[in-house]
Every structure is written in structure tokens, then in C-alpha cells.
Amino acid sequence: MKSLASPPSLRLTPTTRHHLPSRQSSSACHPHVVSSVIKSNNSLSFSSAASGFASPLAVEKELRLETSAVRHVTGSLIRGEGLRFAIVVARFNEVVTKLLLEGAIETFKKYSVREEDIEVIWVPGSFEIGVVAQKLGKSGKFHAVLCIGAVIRGDTTHYDAVANSAASGVLSAGINSGVPCIFGVLTCEDMDQALNRSGGKAGNKGAETALTALEMASLFEHHLK
């Protein structure tokens, strides 16, 4: 009867992708283990020692050097000329959504997006955003669709239904249209939270989601065609 050959030992070559646990999880879950990387004959092997915290940084650094041939792609925030954006805005809680819209448009302008390349579409509420975003994405006119709304908790479960439907609607719009649809709907416990996030002490989430739209539009336009 033939004996089974032992499996070949694992060799991590410079073009191999390596998935490492985060530094936080490594130290939190296994504080006593220190891993080190030993380079030999253009391959990597690992050793462990029980001597406290230390090496995930060194391991990551070594692996990053060894995998330099891997191509990393990201969208650009340097410029937005030539990119076209649609912004779907809910009228409900307009005192909040108008501030989010202003933050988004101001951010687009800072990154050289022309006013004529921005189109704003108003809908009754956050529940209606998804279907309109999908229609705009499929139109072929826009590189990304930014979806802005504000859902504030009340005394009934209506909040949960609208918040969940708005999130899944925006997600489905992006998947079905193949165009990035960015979720910029605030889901807050009260009006104070909403105002704090639309230009108050917590910043303007409309501006933040505009940056996401810029990066995703650039990624799709320049790298994922």
C-alpha cells in the first residue's frame, strides 16, 4: 500500500497575498506570542516566541516589502474635473438635509467639480431615495450618486422601517446600476444629534460623503472600467 506523501511546506513568495490579523487583535488575543519573519532563499518562514508584545509591526513591514509587486488601486481625491454627480435629497427634515446638501456641494467645488456637473434631485423622504438613485445610476449621465436624508427616531417603530429601507435601497441602487451610490442618510436619536452632524460640533456628514463619492467615482472611472 502506497504511503501518502506529506504536503509540501508553505512558501510565501514576493507575489503572494498575505492576510495578517490587525495589530490590535494580535495584542489583545495573543499578548504572549511574538512572531518574527525569517527570510531565506527568497522565501519567508515564521517563528514564534513567548516574550511579550512586539512583532506584528515588524511582520507587516517585512511582508509589505516582500509583496511590493502586488498592485494597489485607490480612487483619487486630487481633482474632480470632468466627473459628474447627482445628489438625491430628501425634503423630510429639510432643516437638516439642506445643511448636508450645502456641505456636499461646497466639497465638490473645493475639488474642482464644476457646478454644471452637479445635479440635485429632491424626493419626499429618505424612503424614496433608493429608487431614484437607481434610475439616475442607470441613466449613464453620472459617475456617482450621493444620497442625502435625515431619519430621526420618534415614538413608534416607523424610524426603524425607514432607516433600514433607506440603507438597503441605496445599496441595491448601486449594485443594480453599477454606479457608486453613496449613503449619506443620517439616522439619529433626536434633532440635536442631526444638527450636530450637519455642520455642528460633529462636522458635516454631507461633506464627508461627498469625499466618498469623489473617491468612488475616480476609482470606477480611472481603474475599474
Short mmCIF file of N, CA and C in Angstrom, two decimals, residues 22-126:
data_model
loop_
_atom_site.label_atom_id
_atom_site.label_comp_id
_atom_site.label_asym_id
_atom_site.label_seq_id
_atom_site.Cartn_x
_atom_site.Cartn_y
_atom_site.Cartn_z
N SER A 22 -5.05 42.14 12.50
CA SER A 22 -4.68 43.51 12.84
C SER A 22 -3.79 43.53 14.07
N ARG A 23 -3.04 44.62 14.21
CA ARG A 23 -2.17 44.74 15.36
C ARG A 23 -2.97 44.70 16.65
N GLN A 24 -4.17 45.31 16.62
CA GLN A 24 -4.97 45.36 17.83
C GLN A 24 -5.42 43.97 18.25
N SER A 25 -5.94 43.18 17.27
CA SER A 25 -6.42 41.87 17.62
C SER A 25 -5.29 40.95 18.02
N SER A 26 -4.10 41.14 17.44
CA SER A 26 -2.97 40.29 17.79
C SER A 26 -2.59 40.49 19.24
N SER A 27 -2.48 41.75 19.66
CA SER A 27 -2.04 42.01 21.01
C SER A 27 -3.13 41.69 22.02
N ALA A 28 -4.39 41.86 21.61
CA ALA A 28 -5.47 41.64 22.56
C ALA A 28 -5.71 40.16 22.81
N CYS A 29 -5.65 39.37 21.74
CA CYS A 29 -5.99 37.96 21.86
C CYS A 29 -4.79 37.09 22.22
N HIS A 30 -3.61 37.44 21.77
CA HIS A 30 -2.43 36.62 22.00
C HIS A 30 -1.27 37.49 22.45
N PRO A 31 -1.34 38.08 23.65
CA PRO A 31 -0.30 39.01 24.07
C PRO A 31 1.04 38.35 24.32
N HIS A 32 1.05 37.03 24.48
CA HIS A 32 2.29 36.36 24.84
C HIS A 32 3.06 35.87 23.62
N VAL A 33 2.47 35.99 22.44
CA VAL A 33 3.11 35.43 21.25
C VAL A 33 3.78 36.53 20.46
N VAL A 34 5.02 36.31 20.10
CA VAL A 34 5.74 37.24 19.24
C VAL A 34 6.14 36.48 17.99
N SER A 35 5.71 36.97 16.83
CA SER A 35 6.07 36.32 15.58
C SER A 35 7.20 37.08 14.93
N SER A 36 8.10 36.37 14.31
CA SER A 36 9.17 37.02 13.57
C SER A 36 9.25 36.42 12.19
N VAL A 37 9.76 37.19 11.25
CA VAL A 37 9.89 36.74 9.88
C VAL A 37 11.35 36.46 9.60
N ILE A 38 11.62 35.29 9.07
CA ILE A 38 12.98 34.92 8.70
C ILE A 38 13.03 34.77 7.20
N LYS A 39 13.87 35.56 6.55
CA LYS A 39 13.99 35.49 5.10
C LYS A 39 15.11 34.51 4.74
N SER A 40 14.79 33.60 3.87
CA SER A 40 15.78 32.62 3.45
C SER A 40 15.49 32.18 2.04
N ASN A 41 16.48 32.30 1.15
CA ASN A 41 16.35 31.86 -0.23
C ASN A 41 15.08 32.40 -0.88
N ASN A 42 14.89 33.71 -0.74
CA ASN A 42 13.76 34.39 -1.38
C ASN A 42 12.40 33.88 -0.91
N SER A 43 12.32 33.30 0.27
CA SER A 43 11.05 32.87 0.83
C SER A 43 10.96 33.34 2.26
N LEU A 44 9.79 33.21 2.83
CA LEU A 44 9.59 33.65 4.20
C LEU A 44 9.17 32.47 5.06
N SER A 45 9.67 32.41 6.27
CA SER A 45 9.17 31.46 7.24
C SER A 45 8.89 32.21 8.52
N PHE A 46 8.10 31.62 9.38
CA PHE A 46 7.68 32.30 10.60
C PHE A 46 8.16 31.54 11.83
N SER A 47 8.50 32.27 12.86
CA SER A 47 8.80 31.65 14.15
C SER A 47 8.06 32.41 15.22
N SER A 48 7.78 31.76 16.32
CA SER A 48 7.07 32.40 17.42
C SER A 48 7.86 32.26 18.69
N ALA A 49 7.76 33.25 19.55
CA ALA A 49 8.44 33.19 20.83
C ALA A 49 7.55 33.82 21.87
N ALA A 50 7.59 33.28 23.08
CA ALA A 50 6.75 33.80 24.15
C ALA A 50 7.52 34.86 24.92
N SER A 51 7.55 36.07 24.38
CA SER A 51 8.33 37.12 25.05
C SER A 51 7.62 38.47 25.01
N GLY A 52 6.31 38.49 25.11
CA GLY A 52 5.60 39.76 25.22
C GLY A 52 5.12 40.29 23.89
N PHE A 53 4.80 41.62 23.86
CA PHE A 53 4.31 42.26 22.64
C PHE A 53 5.50 42.58 21.75
N ALA A 54 5.37 42.76 20.51
CA ALA A 54 6.43 43.38 19.74
C ALA A 54 6.28 43.23 18.27
N SER A 55 6.17 42.06 17.74
CA SER A 55 6.48 41.97 16.34
C SER A 55 5.46 42.14 15.25
N PRO A 56 4.16 42.22 15.48
CA PRO A 56 3.28 42.41 14.33
C PRO A 56 3.70 43.54 13.41
N LEU A 57 4.24 44.64 13.97
CA LEU A 57 4.71 45.75 13.12
C LEU A 57 5.84 45.29 12.21
N ALA A 58 6.80 44.56 12.80
CA ALA A 58 7.93 44.08 12.01
C ALA A 58 7.46 43.11 10.94
N VAL A 59 6.53 42.25 11.31
CA VAL A 59 6.00 41.28 10.34
C VAL A 59 5.32 42.00 9.19
N GLU A 60 4.47 42.97 9.52
CA GLU A 60 3.79 43.72 8.47
C GLU A 60 4.78 44.43 7.57
N LYS A 61 5.80 45.03 8.17
CA LYS A 61 6.79 45.76 7.39
C LYS A 61 7.51 44.83 6.43
N GLU A 62 7.94 43.67 6.93
CA GLU A 62 8.65 42.72 6.08
C GLU A 62 7.75 42.22 4.96
N LEU A 63 6.51 41.88 5.29
CA LEU A 63 5.61 41.36 4.26
C LEU A 63 5.29 42.42 3.23
N ARG A 64 5.18 43.67 3.67
CA ARG A 64 4.91 44.74 2.72
C ARG A 64 6.04 44.86 1.72
N LEU A 65 7.27 44.73 2.19
CA LEU A 65 8.41 44.77 1.29
C LEU A 65 8.40 43.58 0.34
N GLU A 66 8.08 42.41 0.87
CA GLU A 66 8.11 41.21 0.06
C GLU A 66 6.97 41.16 -0.95
N THR A 67 5.89 41.91 -0.73
CA THR A 67 4.76 41.87 -1.65
C THR A 67 4.64 43.16 -2.44
N SER A 68 5.74 43.82 -2.67
CA SER A 68 5.70 45.10 -3.38
C SER A 68 5.22 44.96 -4.82
N ALA A 69 5.23 43.73 -5.36
CA ALA A 69 4.76 43.54 -6.73
C ALA A 69 3.24 43.55 -6.83
N VAL A 70 2.54 43.46 -5.71
CA VAL A 70 1.09 43.49 -5.72
C VAL A 70 0.61 44.89 -6.08
N ARG A 71 -0.35 44.98 -6.99
CA ARG A 71 -0.86 46.27 -7.45
C ARG A 71 -1.96 46.75 -6.50
N HIS A 72 -1.80 47.95 -5.99
CA HIS A 72 -2.80 48.56 -5.12
C HIS A 72 -3.50 49.69 -5.88
N VAL A 73 -4.81 49.69 -5.87
CA VAL A 73 -5.59 50.66 -6.62
C VAL A 73 -6.49 51.43 -5.65
N THR A 74 -6.53 52.73 -5.80
CA THR A 74 -7.43 53.55 -4.99
C THR A 74 -7.90 54.74 -5.81
N GLY A 75 -9.07 55.25 -5.46
CA GLY A 75 -9.55 56.44 -6.13
C GLY A 75 -8.77 57.67 -5.71
N SER A 76 -8.85 58.72 -6.51
CA SER A 76 -8.09 59.93 -6.25
C SER A 76 -8.98 61.03 -5.68
N LEU A 77 -8.43 61.78 -4.73
CA LEU A 77 -9.12 62.96 -4.23
C LEU A 77 -8.40 64.23 -4.65
N ILE A 78 -7.48 64.11 -5.60
CA ILE A 78 -6.70 65.26 -6.03
C ILE A 78 -7.54 66.23 -6.85
N ARG A 79 -8.35 65.71 -7.75
CA ARG A 79 -9.14 66.59 -8.61
C ARG A 79 -10.43 65.88 -9.03
N GLY A 80 -11.43 66.68 -9.34
CA GLY A 80 -12.71 66.11 -9.74
C GLY A 80 -13.19 66.63 -11.08
N GLU A 81 -12.30 67.29 -11.84
CA GLU A 81 -12.72 67.82 -13.14
C GLU A 81 -13.22 66.70 -14.04
N GLY A 82 -14.34 66.97 -14.70
CA GLY A 82 -14.87 66.01 -15.65
C GLY A 82 -15.77 64.96 -15.03
N LEU A 83 -15.81 64.88 -13.71
CA LEU A 83 -16.70 63.92 -13.05
C LEU A 83 -18.07 64.56 -12.83
N ARG A 84 -19.11 63.78 -13.04
CA ARG A 84 -20.48 64.28 -12.91
C ARG A 84 -21.19 63.57 -11.75
N PHE A 85 -21.90 64.34 -10.95
CA PHE A 85 -22.54 63.80 -9.75
C PHE A 85 -24.01 64.18 -9.69
N ALA A 86 -24.82 63.23 -9.26
CA ALA A 86 -26.21 63.50 -8.91
C ALA A 86 -26.32 63.45 -7.39
N ILE A 87 -27.12 64.34 -6.83
CA ILE A 87 -27.37 64.34 -5.39
C ILE A 87 -28.87 64.20 -5.18
N VAL A 88 -29.29 63.10 -4.59
CA VAL A 88 -30.70 62.88 -4.26
C VAL A 88 -30.91 63.31 -2.81
N VAL A 89 -31.82 64.26 -2.60
CA VAL A 89 -32.01 64.84 -1.27
C VAL A 89 -33.46 64.67 -0.82
N ALA A 90 -33.63 64.19 0.40
CA ALA A 90 -34.97 64.07 0.98
C ALA A 90 -35.42 65.41 1.56
N ARG A 91 -36.68 65.80 1.28
CA ARG A 91 -37.22 67.04 1.84
C ARG A 91 -37.60 66.89 3.31
N PHE A 92 -37.94 65.68 3.72
CA PHE A 92 -38.34 65.48 5.11
C PHE A 92 -37.15 65.81 6.02
N ASN A 93 -37.40 66.54 7.08
CA ASN A 93 -36.33 67.09 7.94
C ASN A 93 -35.40 67.99 7.14
N GLU A 94 -36.03 68.86 6.34
CA GLU A 94 -35.28 69.72 5.41
C GLU A 94 -34.30 70.65 6.12
N VAL A 95 -34.60 71.03 7.35
CA VAL A 95 -33.69 71.89 8.08
C VAL A 95 -32.32 71.23 8.24
N VAL A 96 -32.31 69.91 8.24
CA VAL A 96 -31.05 69.15 8.33
C VAL A 96 -30.51 68.84 6.94
N THR A 97 -31.36 68.36 6.05
CA THR A 97 -30.86 67.90 4.75
C THR A 97 -30.32 69.05 3.89
N LYS A 98 -30.87 70.26 4.07
CA LYS A 98 -30.32 71.40 3.32
C LYS A 98 -28.89 71.70 3.74
N LEU A 99 -28.60 71.57 5.02
CA LEU A 99 -27.23 71.78 5.50
C LEU A 99 -26.29 70.70 4.98
N LEU A 100 -26.77 69.47 4.94
CA LEU A 100 -25.95 68.38 4.39
C LEU A 100 -25.67 68.62 2.91
N LEU A 101 -26.69 69.07 2.19
CA LEU A 101 -26.53 69.37 0.76
C LEU A 101 -25.51 70.48 0.55
N GLU A 102 -25.60 71.53 1.35
CA GLU A 102 -24.63 72.63 1.22
C GLU A 102 -23.21 72.14 1.46
N GLY A 103 -23.03 71.28 2.46
CA GLY A 103 -21.70 70.73 2.73
C GLY A 103 -21.18 69.90 1.58
N ALA A 104 -22.07 69.12 0.96
CA ALA A 104 -21.67 68.28 -0.17
C ALA A 104 -21.26 69.12 -1.37
N ILE A 105 -22.08 70.11 -1.72
CA ILE A 105 -21.78 70.94 -2.89
C ILE A 105 -20.49 71.73 -2.68
N GLU A 106 -20.32 72.27 -1.49
CA GLU A 106 -19.10 73.03 -1.18
C GLU A 106 -17.86 72.14 -1.33
N THR A 107 -17.96 70.91 -0.88
CA THR A 107 -16.82 69.98 -1.00
C THR A 107 -16.54 69.65 -2.46
N PHE A 108 -17.57 69.39 -3.24
CA PHE A 108 -17.37 69.13 -4.67
C PHE A 108 -16.64 70.29 -5.34
N LYS A 109 -17.04 71.51 -5.02
CA LYS A 109 -16.40 72.68 -5.63
C LYS A 109 -14.93 72.79 -5.22
N LYS A 110 -14.64 72.47 -3.96
CA LYS A 110 -13.25 72.51 -3.49
C LYS A 110 -12.36 71.57 -4.29
N TYR A 111 -12.95 70.48 -4.78
CA TYR A 111 -12.19 69.50 -5.54
C TYR A 111 -12.41 69.66 -7.05
N SER A 112 -12.73 70.89 -7.45
CA SER A 112 -12.77 71.29 -8.87
C SER A 112 -13.88 70.64 -9.67
N VAL A 113 -14.93 70.17 -9.02
CA VAL A 113 -16.11 69.71 -9.75
C VAL A 113 -16.90 70.95 -10.18
N ARG A 114 -17.23 71.03 -11.45
CA ARG A 114 -17.94 72.20 -11.95
C ARG A 114 -19.42 72.17 -11.53
N GLU A 115 -20.00 73.35 -11.33
CA GLU A 115 -21.40 73.43 -10.92
C GLU A 115 -22.32 72.76 -11.93
N GLU A 116 -21.98 72.91 -13.22
CA GLU A 116 -22.83 72.31 -14.25
C GLU A 116 -22.75 70.78 -14.27
N ASP A 117 -21.79 70.22 -13.54
CA ASP A 117 -21.66 68.76 -13.45
C ASP A 117 -22.30 68.20 -12.18
N ILE A 118 -23.06 69.05 -11.48
CA ILE A 118 -23.77 68.62 -10.27
C ILE A 118 -25.27 68.81 -10.50
N GLU A 119 -26.04 67.77 -10.29
CA GLU A 119 -27.49 67.86 -10.44
C GLU A 119 -28.15 67.41 -9.14
N VAL A 120 -29.05 68.23 -8.62
CA VAL A 120 -29.73 67.95 -7.36
C VAL A 120 -31.18 67.54 -7.64
N ILE A 121 -31.58 66.41 -7.10
CA ILE A 121 -32.94 65.89 -7.27
C ILE A 121 -33.57 65.74 -5.89
N TRP A 122 -34.71 66.39 -5.69
CA TRP A 122 -35.40 66.34 -4.40
C TRP A 122 -36.47 65.26 -4.42
N VAL A 123 -36.58 64.52 -3.32
CA VAL A 123 -37.62 63.50 -3.17
C VAL A 123 -38.33 63.75 -1.83
N PRO A 124 -39.54 63.19 -1.65
CA PRO A 124 -40.28 63.48 -0.41
C PRO A 124 -39.56 63.08 0.87
N GLY A 125 -38.99 61.87 0.91
CA GLY A 125 -38.34 61.42 2.14
C GLY A 125 -37.23 60.42 1.84
N SER A 126 -36.60 59.94 2.89
CA SER A 126 -35.47 59.03 2.72
C SER A 126 -35.89 57.69 2.12
#
